[in-house]
Each structure stands twice: as C-alpha cells, then as structure tokens.
Amino acid sequence: MSDRQPVLSLSELESFLFEVFPQIRGELTLESIGPMCAAMRLPVQEKHLRPGGTVSGPAMFLLADCTFYAATLAMIGREPLTVTTNLSINFLRKPAAAAPMRCEVRLLKLGRSLSVGEAYLYSSGVDQPVAHATATYAIPPK
Amino acid sequence: MSDRQPVLSLSELESFLFEVFPQIRGELTLESIGPMCAAMRLPVQEKHLRPGGTVSGPAMFLLADCTFYAATLAMIGREPLTVTTNLSINFLRKPAAAAPMRCEVRLLKLGRSLSVGEAYLYSSGVDQPVAHATATYAIPPK
Amino acid sequence: MSDRQPVLSLSELESFLFEVFPQIRGELTLESIGPMCAAMRLPVQEKHLRPGGTVSGPAMFLLADCTFYAATLAMIGREPLTVTTNLSINFLRKPAAAAPMRCEVRLLKLGRSLSVGEAYLYSSGVDQPVAHATATYAIPPK
Amino acid sequence: MSDRQPVLSLSELESFLFEVFPQIRGELTLESIGPMCAAMRLPVQEKHLRPGGTVSGPAMFLLADCTFYAATLAMIGREPLTVTTNLSINFLRKPAAAAPMRCEVRLLKLGRSLSVGEAYLYSSGVDQPVAHATATYAIPPK
C-alpha cells in the first residue's frame, strides 16, 4: 500500500474541488497532498465565526469533509460521485478567536468501494488539535 | 424521567437560539419542542446547496447541531456554554433538489453533565430520512 | 421500501447465525425479525458480567453486532461475508445487576453494498435503554 | 499538557486493571504506558476467534476498551468509576488467523470530566492497522 501514489497533482485536484464545490473557492485552499493524505486550510471569515469569534462547528465540518474528499480523490482520481457516508467529529478544545484553521487527513484504508480516514483539525495559535474526526466515503463502482 | 418537562417555551427558546447564534436567524426556525425532543426546519437557500441542488453536508450538520442544542436547552434552560463534544452523522439518501429540510431530535439521556441524543433528518418529498445523527453535549457545571 | 420483506424465516436465520457464530449458541437467542428489523436476547451468564454484576461492554457489543447482522441477513439472505465496517455505541445508563438484555435493531438504509442501522439495548428492569448504537455493514458484491 | 506524566507505574496499573476486571487476567496484558498513551496485548485464545480463526469484533472491542481505560487511569490514578460513554470502532482489514493483537491508545484530550482518545489495533503479521477506534470516557467528579 505504501507504493500507491496520488494520481492527481495538487493544482489538478484543487481545480477539480472548486469545480465540484464552487462555494469553497476563496474559502478553503488545498495545502498539500501525498500518498493517502491531504491538508487543507480555512482562512478566517466572518461567516465561519460564532459570537466571541470561535470557528463554528459547521465550518469545521466543511473543512474536515472537504479534506477527506481531497485525500480520497487524490488517490482515485476525479470521481465526483464519491460521497460521505459517515463523518464523526469530536470537538476537543476551543479554537483561537478569529484564527485560521488547518486540517490534516490521513486515510486509514482505501478499498474498492470504501475510503476510511481520520482528520486532525488545528487552530492557529493552539498547540493541540481542536477537533478530531473520522469519516467513511463510498466510492462509486466503475 | 417522563415527568420532566421543558423549562422554556418555544418562543423563549427560539429567541435565545437567535441570540447565541445570530447567523441562524432567517436560516433555521424552531418548529416544536417537547419533553426530551425538538424539531427545527431549514428552508432552502442557495448557500446550502451543492451543484445539482442537493443540500450540503455542512448545512445538514448545522441543522442537526442546532436541533440537538435546542432539545437540550429546552430541558435545562438558557445555558449558552453547553457545547457539542461529539456529533456523528450518517448520510443515508440523497436529499430532494432544493427542498426544505426538517430535523427531529430525541434525547436518549439527559444527565447532570452530558446530554446524548439522536436525530433524524428529512428532506421534503423524500419519505425516508436522508440522514441520521447521534450527538453528545457537555453541560457546564452550575 | 416498506414492501420489502425478510427472505428468511426466524428459525432459518437463527440456525444460520449459530452456524456462522457457533459460540453464540446458548448465549444469544433470536427473538423476532420483521421488515428491516430484528431483536435478540442475551440471558445472563457469569462471563458477561463485570464485578458488581453489570453486563460488560464487550457483551453489549456482541449483542448489538449480532442483532445488526441478523437484521441485515434477514433481508438479504445467507451472506456470511457481510461484515461490520463500523459500530459506534453510546453507553447511557448502568444495566440492572445480573439481568438479561435485549437488543432491537432497525435498519435505516439497506443498499446494494451497505446496510446502516441503529440499535436500542435494554436491560430487564430498567425502563430506558441502557445503550444505543449505530452500525454500518458492508454487503459483498454478488 | 506535555508535562503531565502518568501517576501510576505499569505494574501498579496492571494490578489495578486485573482487580477491576478480573476476567482479563490471563487474557490481556499491559505492555506499556506513557504520557497520554498506553498499549495492551491480546494473545490469541480459542474464545476470541470466529470460524476461520480471525479475532472477533467483541474481542477487539474488549482490547480497545481496556486500553483506553488504562491510558486514562495511568494519568488520573485509580478511579474505578471512570466509564465508557462512547466507543466507535472502524474495522479496516481482516486480522491474521489466530494471531495475537496489540492496541495502542493515544489520548487526544484529558479534561476534568472527559477523556477522549483514539486507538490503533494491530494483528501480528498484518502491517496496517486492522481496526481504528475513538472513545470518550466520563471521569467521575472528586
């Protein structure tokens, strides 16, 4: 499994993500991809914040979901019908006020029909992860 | 446990929700509350949709999270520091295009420090739930 | 979906379960099956108990896992390679000491490759469910 | 947080585990503990196996649950009333037939009332983890 490499470049994948999810253009950026992993970044915007300035749950969900999707598609190519079947998120710590967030996903298993991974979500200025998630995606049959 | 009643009225709770989460005003409405349960509604808006018109995962997360929060606060009162510790969502079926969504939450357990519940998410026109979630909230000590 | 009926009788399914999982013979019994649902029972045995007499987590996991499997196979037939991909269990209340347990599973979705359901676990003498679980099973391609 | 050290030695903790869970004596061994982490081992026994020799789901649940408990108690001391509130396990790959298993837990957060962690489960001879779990434990108030 460690021989398996991404089949898309970072820019190819980012373009495809913005094509499938136009609303994330300008909202999330694809930072890096590698074998069975990806990282995305959420710079801070008013709409992501709760009163007090902390990043909202739905914004963290968006970041995690997109990063899992990116990590999977990096490995299998442009399969837009790949869908989330489960996403479970543990909120561990309060994010820093109005600070950008970063998500690192590592795929634990990439099968023919399912992709399973885990994500660590970080808030700039907070040392430990603010959230941890696991997700399962269904890969459509060819 | 079946004797325990909500401590807030529907309008008191909805006002409080909009106070704590100003961005949901005009986006979600509190439909009903009862002992250990609540229902909220998400009328459709462009920003909630993915290409093709289906409601996005983050929009469903927002709906589920707010409804769990509402069901909990209906029972314990205005405790704004009640926070989501875990939310796990299973996406079961594709929602109808551009159709409003409804979420019904039932609390399974309401303890001194934790609230645990489950949610069914429905899309107008689709008979079966489009998603199911379970969540745990931490209730701050008095 | 409400037209879909089990393809096995209760005794056919119970026999098959004991064939695939010989260790549950004498340990669990299949109580009932119906469209998209099943119930199993765990009479109490020393090995299931923790000090103090409450049913252990692993025993509850076994009960839930077998009941999910039963509910799925009741609908799709004798597919022994159907496997658990995820099981998430919330422990809500302490079970009664040395009391039998019962699990009711309801399938939320039964697709071609995935079965998703939820389970309520009850302990005799305790009114509310002692645990709640959700699970996803992978159904092998034909 | 990185300054926080276990408050029990490995042998103190193992003795305590066998005291609270007598049935695991001879079944699981505590391999190691460290700041916010622990590892346990399940040597193979007939009762843990399914037909074909693979380790059963309940046996993996037992291993994961005990290791999470060990990692938490290593840090907080002998608090027997620490209980599992949620355990979610993703089964990724088939374990090797009749091979011992090992579980490594890393705590993601250790608060006053909740401990949250993740676990990797390995089967001797299988390079990648066979399962991954996340769990939340409730720590009783002093």
XYZ file of C-alpha atoms in Angstrom:
568
model
C 0.000 0.000 0.000
C 2.895 2.340 0.642
C 3.751 2.187 -3.041
C 0.440 3.719 -4.054
C 0.816 7.355 -5.135
C -1.631 10.186 -5.792
C -2.913 10.200 -9.378
C -3.558 13.942 -9.458
C -1.262 16.875 -8.868
C -2.110 19.430 -6.192
C -3.282 22.014 -8.721
C -5.322 19.453 -10.715
C -7.057 18.363 -7.535
C -7.688 21.891 -6.265
C -9.207 22.889 -9.610
C -11.449 19.848 -9.507
C -12.541 20.563 -5.935
C -13.548 24.124 -6.860
C -15.425 22.740 -9.869
C -17.437 20.267 -7.761
C -17.825 22.650 -4.790
C -17.827 26.179 -6.266
C -18.665 27.729 -2.910
C -15.357 26.708 -1.376
C -13.369 28.733 -3.884
C -11.951 31.590 -1.870
C -12.978 29.827 1.331
C -10.704 26.797 1.539
C -7.335 26.149 -0.009
C -5.646 22.829 -0.705
C -2.274 22.965 1.032
C -0.718 19.607 0.259
C -1.346 16.080 -0.886
C 0.672 12.893 -0.560
C 0.175 9.137 -0.528
C -3.002 8.585 1.483
C -3.014 12.129 2.893
C -4.053 15.706 2.293
C -4.164 19.019 4.126
C -6.465 21.973 3.626
C -6.659 25.414 5.117
C -9.589 27.617 6.150
C -8.573 31.274 6.433
C -10.920 33.093 8.737
C -14.121 34.759 7.533
C -16.958 36.403 9.401
C -19.458 33.768 8.305
C -17.433 30.960 9.906
C -17.463 32.540 13.330
C -19.732 32.250 16.308
C -20.237 35.151 18.702
C -16.909 35.523 20.519
C -15.008 34.747 17.342
C -14.544 30.995 17.572
C -14.899 28.945 14.417
C -18.300 27.277 14.198
C -18.979 23.527 14.147
C -20.384 23.626 10.603
C -17.252 25.436 9.367
C -15.081 22.738 10.962
C -17.310 20.085 9.411
C -16.887 21.699 5.983
C -13.114 21.793 6.384
C -12.911 18.153 7.523
C -15.323 16.874 4.876
C -13.515 18.626 2.021
C -10.126 17.443 3.203
C -11.271 13.817 3.435
C -12.744 14.127 -0.046
C -9.493 15.641 -1.302
C -7.350 12.890 0.239
C -9.547 10.230 -1.380
C -9.744 11.815 -4.818
C -6.003 12.465 -4.839
C -5.625 8.668 -4.802
C -8.509 7.582 -7.045
C -8.817 10.472 -9.459
C -11.744 12.680 -10.446
C -14.682 10.659 -9.116
C -17.243 13.342 -8.227
C -19.846 10.785 -7.108
C -17.656 9.772 -4.178
C -19.857 10.643 -1.214
C -19.606 10.895 2.542
C -21.452 8.045 4.225
C -20.355 8.881 7.768
C -18.493 11.693 9.459
C -17.966 11.702 13.211
C -16.319 14.705 14.788
C -15.039 15.105 18.355
C -14.658 18.711 19.440
C -11.731 18.742 21.853
C -10.777 22.346 22.580
C -11.966 25.827 21.817
C -10.324 27.256 18.685
C -8.467 30.563 18.981
C -10.610 33.602 18.225
C -10.721 34.570 14.565
C -7.745 32.363 13.704
C -7.284 30.332 10.524
C -7.730 26.585 10.723
C -5.886 23.706 9.136
C -6.985 20.118 8.656
C -4.728 17.120 8.061
C -6.310 13.926 6.834
C -4.722 10.511 6.789
C -6.538 7.685 5.030
C -6.564 4.517 7.123
C -7.918 2.345 4.362
C -8.638 2.804 0.714
C -10.610 -0.083 -0.717
C -12.531 -0.563 -3.917
C -15.762 0.785 -2.510
C -14.894 2.488 0.768
C -12.376 5.044 1.915
C -11.878 5.452 5.662
C -9.754 8.124 7.242
C -9.061 10.305 10.216
C -8.559 14.036 10.489
C -6.870 16.379 12.922
C -8.099 19.960 12.947
C -5.826 22.719 14.185
C -6.423 26.360 15.044
C -3.518 28.768 14.581
C -2.002 29.530 17.937
C -3.473 26.474 19.699
C -0.872 23.763 20.040
C -3.093 20.696 20.392
C -5.762 19.703 17.846
C -9.078 21.463 18.447
C -11.019 18.615 16.848
C -10.560 15.079 15.591
C -12.772 13.335 13.064
C -13.133 10.002 11.342
C -15.026 9.528 8.120
C -16.093 6.898 5.652
C -16.701 7.604 1.987
C -18.412 5.435 -0.577
C -16.565 5.163 -3.883
C -18.898 4.514 -6.808
C -18.300 1.359 -8.833
C -16.599 1.880 -12.182
C -37.818 10.799 33.525
C -41.051 11.023 31.611
C -42.267 13.596 34.117
C -39.552 16.052 33.204
C -40.859 18.945 31.125
C -39.224 21.695 29.059
C -38.381 24.754 31.157
C -38.627 27.205 28.253
C -41.462 27.963 25.882
C -40.931 27.591 22.135
C -40.655 31.340 21.590
C -38.332 31.832 24.589
C -36.040 29.120 23.246
C -36.092 30.364 19.651
C -35.221 33.898 20.806
C -32.358 32.530 22.848
C -31.060 30.457 19.935
C -31.006 33.504 17.670
C -29.214 35.438 20.415
C -26.465 32.805 20.789
C -26.302 32.001 17.047
C -27.258 35.219 15.230
C -26.417 33.754 11.844
C -29.223 31.207 12.037
C -31.893 33.894 12.258
C -33.681 33.706 8.959
C -31.940 30.436 8.186
C -33.428 27.949 10.646
C -36.721 28.002 12.508
C -37.654 26.174 15.698
C -40.745 24.149 14.863
C -41.591 22.396 18.101
C -40.297 21.329 21.487
C -41.494 18.726 23.960
C -40.146 16.582 26.793
C -36.711 15.446 25.599
C -37.355 16.434 21.979
C -37.242 19.270 19.480
C -37.693 19.838 15.758
C -36.193 22.509 13.530
C -36.618 23.431 9.926
C -34.176 24.618 7.260
C -35.958 26.311 4.365
C -33.852 26.169 1.244
C -31.284 28.837 0.373
C -28.690 28.985 -2.380
C -25.789 28.837 0.069
C -26.937 25.493 1.467
C -26.880 23.776 -1.885
C -24.303 21.828 -3.780
C -24.199 21.808 -7.577
C -27.284 19.858 -8.648
C -29.298 21.409 -5.859
C -28.872 18.907 -3.020
C -28.418 20.227 0.479
C -24.785 20.189 1.522
C -23.287 18.177 4.385
C -22.333 21.290 6.373
C -25.916 22.598 6.082
C -27.210 19.279 7.418
C -24.624 19.411 10.191
C -25.784 22.918 11.146
C -29.418 21.790 11.227
C -28.654 18.715 13.345
C -26.314 20.560 15.726
C -28.776 23.388 16.356
C -31.664 20.988 16.899
C -29.698 18.918 19.443
C -28.732 22.128 21.205
C -32.370 23.249 21.182
C -33.639 19.939 22.576
C -31.083 20.127 25.396
C -31.628 23.752 26.300
C -35.412 23.304 26.220
C -34.899 20.944 29.180
C -32.108 22.672 31.111
C -32.738 26.337 30.345
C -30.533 29.087 28.949
C -27.081 27.533 29.353
C -25.117 29.016 26.439
C -21.901 27.239 27.415
C -23.443 23.871 26.619
C -21.185 22.614 23.853
C -21.065 19.800 21.327
C -18.430 17.232 22.279
C -19.307 14.737 19.535
C -21.569 14.681 16.510
C -21.661 11.659 14.222
C -23.768 11.832 11.088
C -24.700 9.040 8.690
C -25.763 10.234 5.263
C -28.336 7.723 4.053
C -30.003 9.077 0.933
C -29.738 11.983 -1.414
C -31.997 14.877 -0.395
C -34.513 16.189 -2.912
C -33.222 19.049 -5.035
C -33.726 22.478 -3.487
C -36.211 21.160 -0.926
C -36.547 22.319 2.686
C -35.237 20.053 5.414
C -36.537 19.140 8.819
C -34.702 17.638 11.779
C -36.273 15.817 14.716
C -34.147 15.225 17.778
C -34.908 12.871 20.621
C -32.697 12.975 23.702
C -31.712 9.484 24.820
C -30.200 10.634 28.080
C -30.025 13.892 29.945
C -27.619 13.739 32.853
C -26.008 16.364 35.012
C -23.029 16.815 32.726
C -23.897 15.098 29.450
C -26.791 15.158 27.034
C -26.944 12.379 24.442
C -29.439 12.261 21.620
C -30.277 11.100 18.154
C -31.589 12.988 15.158
C -33.496 12.110 12.012
C -33.111 14.494 9.094
C -35.805 14.651 6.437
C -35.957 16.274 3.018
C -39.381 17.391 1.765
C -40.619 14.885 -0.762
C -38.323 12.063 0.344
C -40.177 9.588 2.512
C -37.279 8.033 4.422
C -34.776 10.029 6.490
C -31.905 11.366 4.378
C -29.568 11.339 7.368
C -29.315 10.125 10.955
C -27.067 11.551 13.611
C -26.139 10.985 17.224
C -24.557 13.629 19.403
C -23.205 14.220 22.853
C -23.183 17.612 24.540
C -21.306 18.696 27.630
C -23.403 20.648 30.106
C -21.322 23.069 32.185
C -21.415 22.609 35.953
C -23.538 25.107 37.863
C -39.021 0.108 0.687
C -41.873 -0.772 3.009
C -42.830 -3.574 0.650
C -39.531 -5.360 1.135
C -39.895 -8.430 3.348
C -37.430 -10.730 5.103
C -36.255 -13.593 2.870
C -35.557 -15.980 5.755
C -37.793 -17.286 8.498
C -36.818 -16.756 12.126
C -35.665 -20.361 12.581
C -33.740 -20.378 9.255
C -31.917 -17.215 10.312
C -31.208 -18.401 13.841
C -29.772 -21.673 12.526
C -27.575 -19.760 10.118
C -26.348 -17.403 12.855
C -25.324 -20.334 15.048
C -23.563 -21.882 12.056
C -21.531 -18.727 11.327
C -21.006 -17.857 15.021
C -21.003 -21.183 16.904
C -20.025 -19.501 20.158
C -23.314 -17.628 20.407
C -25.346 -20.825 20.513
C -26.654 -20.979 24.053
C -25.559 -17.394 24.608
C -27.868 -15.305 22.424
C -31.310 -16.083 21.056
C -33.059 -14.560 18.062
C -36.359 -13.225 19.344
C -38.003 -11.756 16.282
C -37.461 -10.489 12.764
C -39.528 -8.228 10.532
C -39.093 -5.901 7.559
C -35.836 -4.008 8.267
C -35.742 -5.085 11.935
C -34.662 -7.778 14.350
C -34.464 -8.389 18.089
C -32.124 -10.642 20.046
C -31.826 -11.577 23.658
C -28.821 -12.163 25.923
C -29.786 -14.168 29.008
C -27.328 -13.506 31.797
C -24.158 -15.552 32.272
C -21.226 -15.120 34.622
C -18.800 -14.407 31.770
C -20.824 -11.378 30.608
C -20.654 -9.660 33.958
C -18.304 -7.161 35.495
C -17.684 -7.085 39.232
C -20.932 -5.846 40.755
C -22.926 -7.838 38.237
C -23.467 -5.318 35.444
C -23.245 -6.546 31.885
C -19.889 -5.752 30.333
C -19.268 -3.501 27.325
C -17.971 -6.368 25.177
C -21.104 -8.412 25.949
C -23.266 -5.454 24.868
C -21.129 -5.062 21.767
C -21.630 -8.760 20.932
C -25.392 -8.455 21.380
C -25.624 -5.311 19.221
C -23.298 -6.636 16.497
C -25.174 -9.938 16.184
C -28.550 -8.232 16.086
C -27.448 -5.825 13.343
C -26.074 -8.779 11.398
C -29.351 -10.670 11.918
C -31.477 -7.722 10.764
C -29.376 -7.392 7.621
C -29.262 -11.088 6.730
C -32.992 -11.444 7.349
C -33.431 -9.077 4.386
C -30.644 -10.206 2.063
C -30.356 -13.901 2.856
C -27.429 -16.078 3.880
C -24.472 -13.827 3.013
C -21.856 -14.823 5.592
C -19.267 -12.418 4.186
C -21.365 -9.431 5.268
C -19.063 -7.668 7.684
C -19.192 -4.855 10.215
C -17.329 -1.802 8.933
C -18.306 0.489 11.820
C -20.080 0.115 15.137
C -20.493 3.064 17.467
C -22.030 2.500 20.863
C -23.188 5.068 23.397
C -23.465 3.722 26.929
C -26.327 5.634 28.528
C -27.218 4.002 31.831
C -25.993 1.256 34.081
C -27.704 -2.065 33.331
C -29.509 -3.855 36.175
C -27.338 -6.348 38.030
C -27.314 -9.830 36.532
C -30.352 -9.092 34.363
C -30.960 -10.350 30.828
C -30.567 -7.898 27.980
C -32.486 -7.350 24.805
C -31.468 -5.533 21.627
C -33.789 -4.118 18.992
C -32.304 -3.139 15.663
C -33.942 -1.058 13.000
C -32.227 -0.728 9.635
C -32.172 2.878 8.433
C -30.949 2.034 4.973
C -30.342 -1.156 3.059
C -28.454 -0.535 -0.161
C -26.644 -2.784 -2.567
C -23.342 -2.550 -0.739
C -24.074 -1.003 2.650
C -26.528 -1.655 5.455
C -26.894 1.079 8.097
C -28.935 0.705 11.238
C -29.492 1.715 14.809
C -29.933 -0.355 17.930
C -31.524 0.126 21.323
C -30.211 -2.071 24.121
C -32.418 -2.770 27.128
C -31.739 -4.341 30.499
C -34.616 -6.123 32.218
C -35.996 -3.917 34.928
C -34.531 -0.687 33.558
C -37.160 1.298 31.729
C -34.978 3.425 29.434
C -32.419 1.984 27.003
C -29.053 1.320 28.666
C -27.215 1.784 25.375
C -27.757 2.991 21.817
C -25.657 2.029 18.829
C -25.401 2.736 15.131
C -23.625 0.457 12.719
C -22.670 0.103 9.087
C -22.165 -3.231 7.373
C -20.564 -3.946 4.031
C -22.518 -6.351 1.842
C -20.294 -8.295 -0.544
C -20.995 -7.918 -4.262
C -22.785 -10.852 -5.864
C -0.022 19.260 28.649
C 3.178 17.608 27.552
C 4.491 17.991 31.087
C 1.776 15.795 32.515
C 3.088 12.357 33.475
C 1.408 9.079 34.433
C 0.689 8.838 38.159
C 0.887 5.035 38.266
C 3.640 2.646 37.328
C 2.979 -0.068 34.747
C 2.738 -2.802 37.371
C 0.520 -0.697 39.671
C -1.848 -0.056 36.790
C -1.884 -3.647 35.552
C -2.655 -4.903 39.076
C -5.493 -2.399 39.333
C -6.913 -3.396 35.956
C -6.983 -7.071 36.962
C -8.662 -6.073 40.223
C -11.435 -4.111 38.463
C -11.742 -6.578 35.541
C -10.773 -9.989 36.928
C -11.749 -11.743 33.708
C -8.965 -10.068 31.752
C -6.249 -11.602 33.911
C -4.559 -14.102 31.655
C -6.390 -12.643 28.687
C -4.865 -9.194 28.179
C -1.519 -7.815 29.265
C -0.497 -4.191 29.767
C 2.525 -3.646 27.557
C 3.437 -0.025 28.158
C 2.241 3.309 29.439
C 3.474 6.833 28.875
C 2.171 10.413 28.971
C -1.305 10.244 27.433
C -0.750 6.757 25.983
C -0.914 3.046 26.682
C -0.568 -0.236 24.828
C -2.091 -3.626 25.602
C -1.756 -7.035 24.084
C -4.269 -9.823 23.461
C -2.553 -13.177 22.968
C -4.763 -15.497 20.981
C -7.303 -17.806 22.628
C -9.976 -20.028 21.126
C -12.795 -17.973 22.622
C -11.654 -14.814 20.812
C -11.856 -16.414 17.397
C -14.539 -16.659 14.776
C -14.745 -19.640 12.434
C -11.709 -19.324 10.154
C -9.587 -18.106 13.041
C -9.988 -14.341 12.799
C -10.291 -12.367 16.014
C -13.894 -11.463 16.737
C -15.352 -7.957 16.945
C -16.183 -8.293 20.657
C -12.596 -9.382 21.401
C -11.300 -6.297 19.556
C -13.809 -4.156 21.446
C -12.557 -5.600 24.765
C -8.943 -4.889 23.826
C -9.688 -1.320 22.724
C -11.924 -0.539 25.705
C -9.401 -1.817 28.250
C -6.540 0.044 26.611
C -8.462 3.346 26.596
C -9.316 2.765 30.245
C -5.659 2.002 31.010
C -4.404 5.116 29.223
C -6.862 7.266 31.179
C -6.222 5.732 34.583
C -2.460 5.898 34.043
C -2.909 9.684 34.035
C -5.606 10.186 36.675
C -4.946 7.308 39.077
C -7.159 4.556 40.434
C -10.625 5.886 39.575
C -12.654 2.712 39.020
C -15.865 4.625 38.311
C -14.394 6.045 35.120
C -16.769 4.685 32.493
C -17.008 4.433 28.733
C -19.653 6.799 27.375
C -18.904 6.156 23.696
C -16.738 3.779 21.725
C -16.770 3.835 17.943
C -14.758 1.232 16.067
C -13.957 1.058 12.361
C -12.974 -2.399 11.164
C -10.476 -1.848 8.363
C -8.868 -5.170 7.449
C -9.185 -8.805 8.313
C -6.841 -9.812 11.149
C -4.379 -12.651 10.551
C -5.705 -16.054 11.542
C -5.104 -16.951 15.177
C -2.561 -14.166 15.627
C -2.096 -12.039 18.742
C -3.345 -8.483 18.685
C -1.962 -5.259 20.035
C -3.716 -1.974 20.730
C -2.077 1.437 21.039
C -4.113 4.245 22.534
C -3.301 7.915 22.400
C -5.409 10.315 24.455
C -6.420 13.375 22.434
C -7.806 15.250 25.391
C -7.873 14.704 29.104
C -10.184 17.124 30.851
C -11.684 17.233 34.303
C -14.727 15.206 33.344
C -13.995 13.670 29.936
C -11.178 11.697 28.412
C -11.152 11.359 24.616
C -8.739 9.185 22.700
C -8.031 7.151 19.637
C -6.791 3.606 19.231
C -4.996 1.633 16.554
C -5.436 -2.133 16.645
C -2.817 -4.361 15.054
C -2.757 -8.055 14.225
C 0.639 -9.785 14.225
C 1.773 -10.250 10.659
C -0.538 -7.601 9.195
C 1.354 -4.405 8.522
C -1.519 -1.886 8.547
C -3.928 -1.452 11.473
C -6.849 -3.898 11.327
C -9.094 -1.502 13.226
C -9.240 2.085 14.466
C -11.383 3.350 17.295
C -12.200 6.554 19.102
C -13.665 6.663 22.567
C -14.911 9.040 25.212
C -14.825 8.278 28.909
C -16.578 10.070 31.735
C -14.379 10.790 34.745
C -16.352 10.958 37.986
C -16.165 14.211 39.953
C -13.944 14.101 43.015
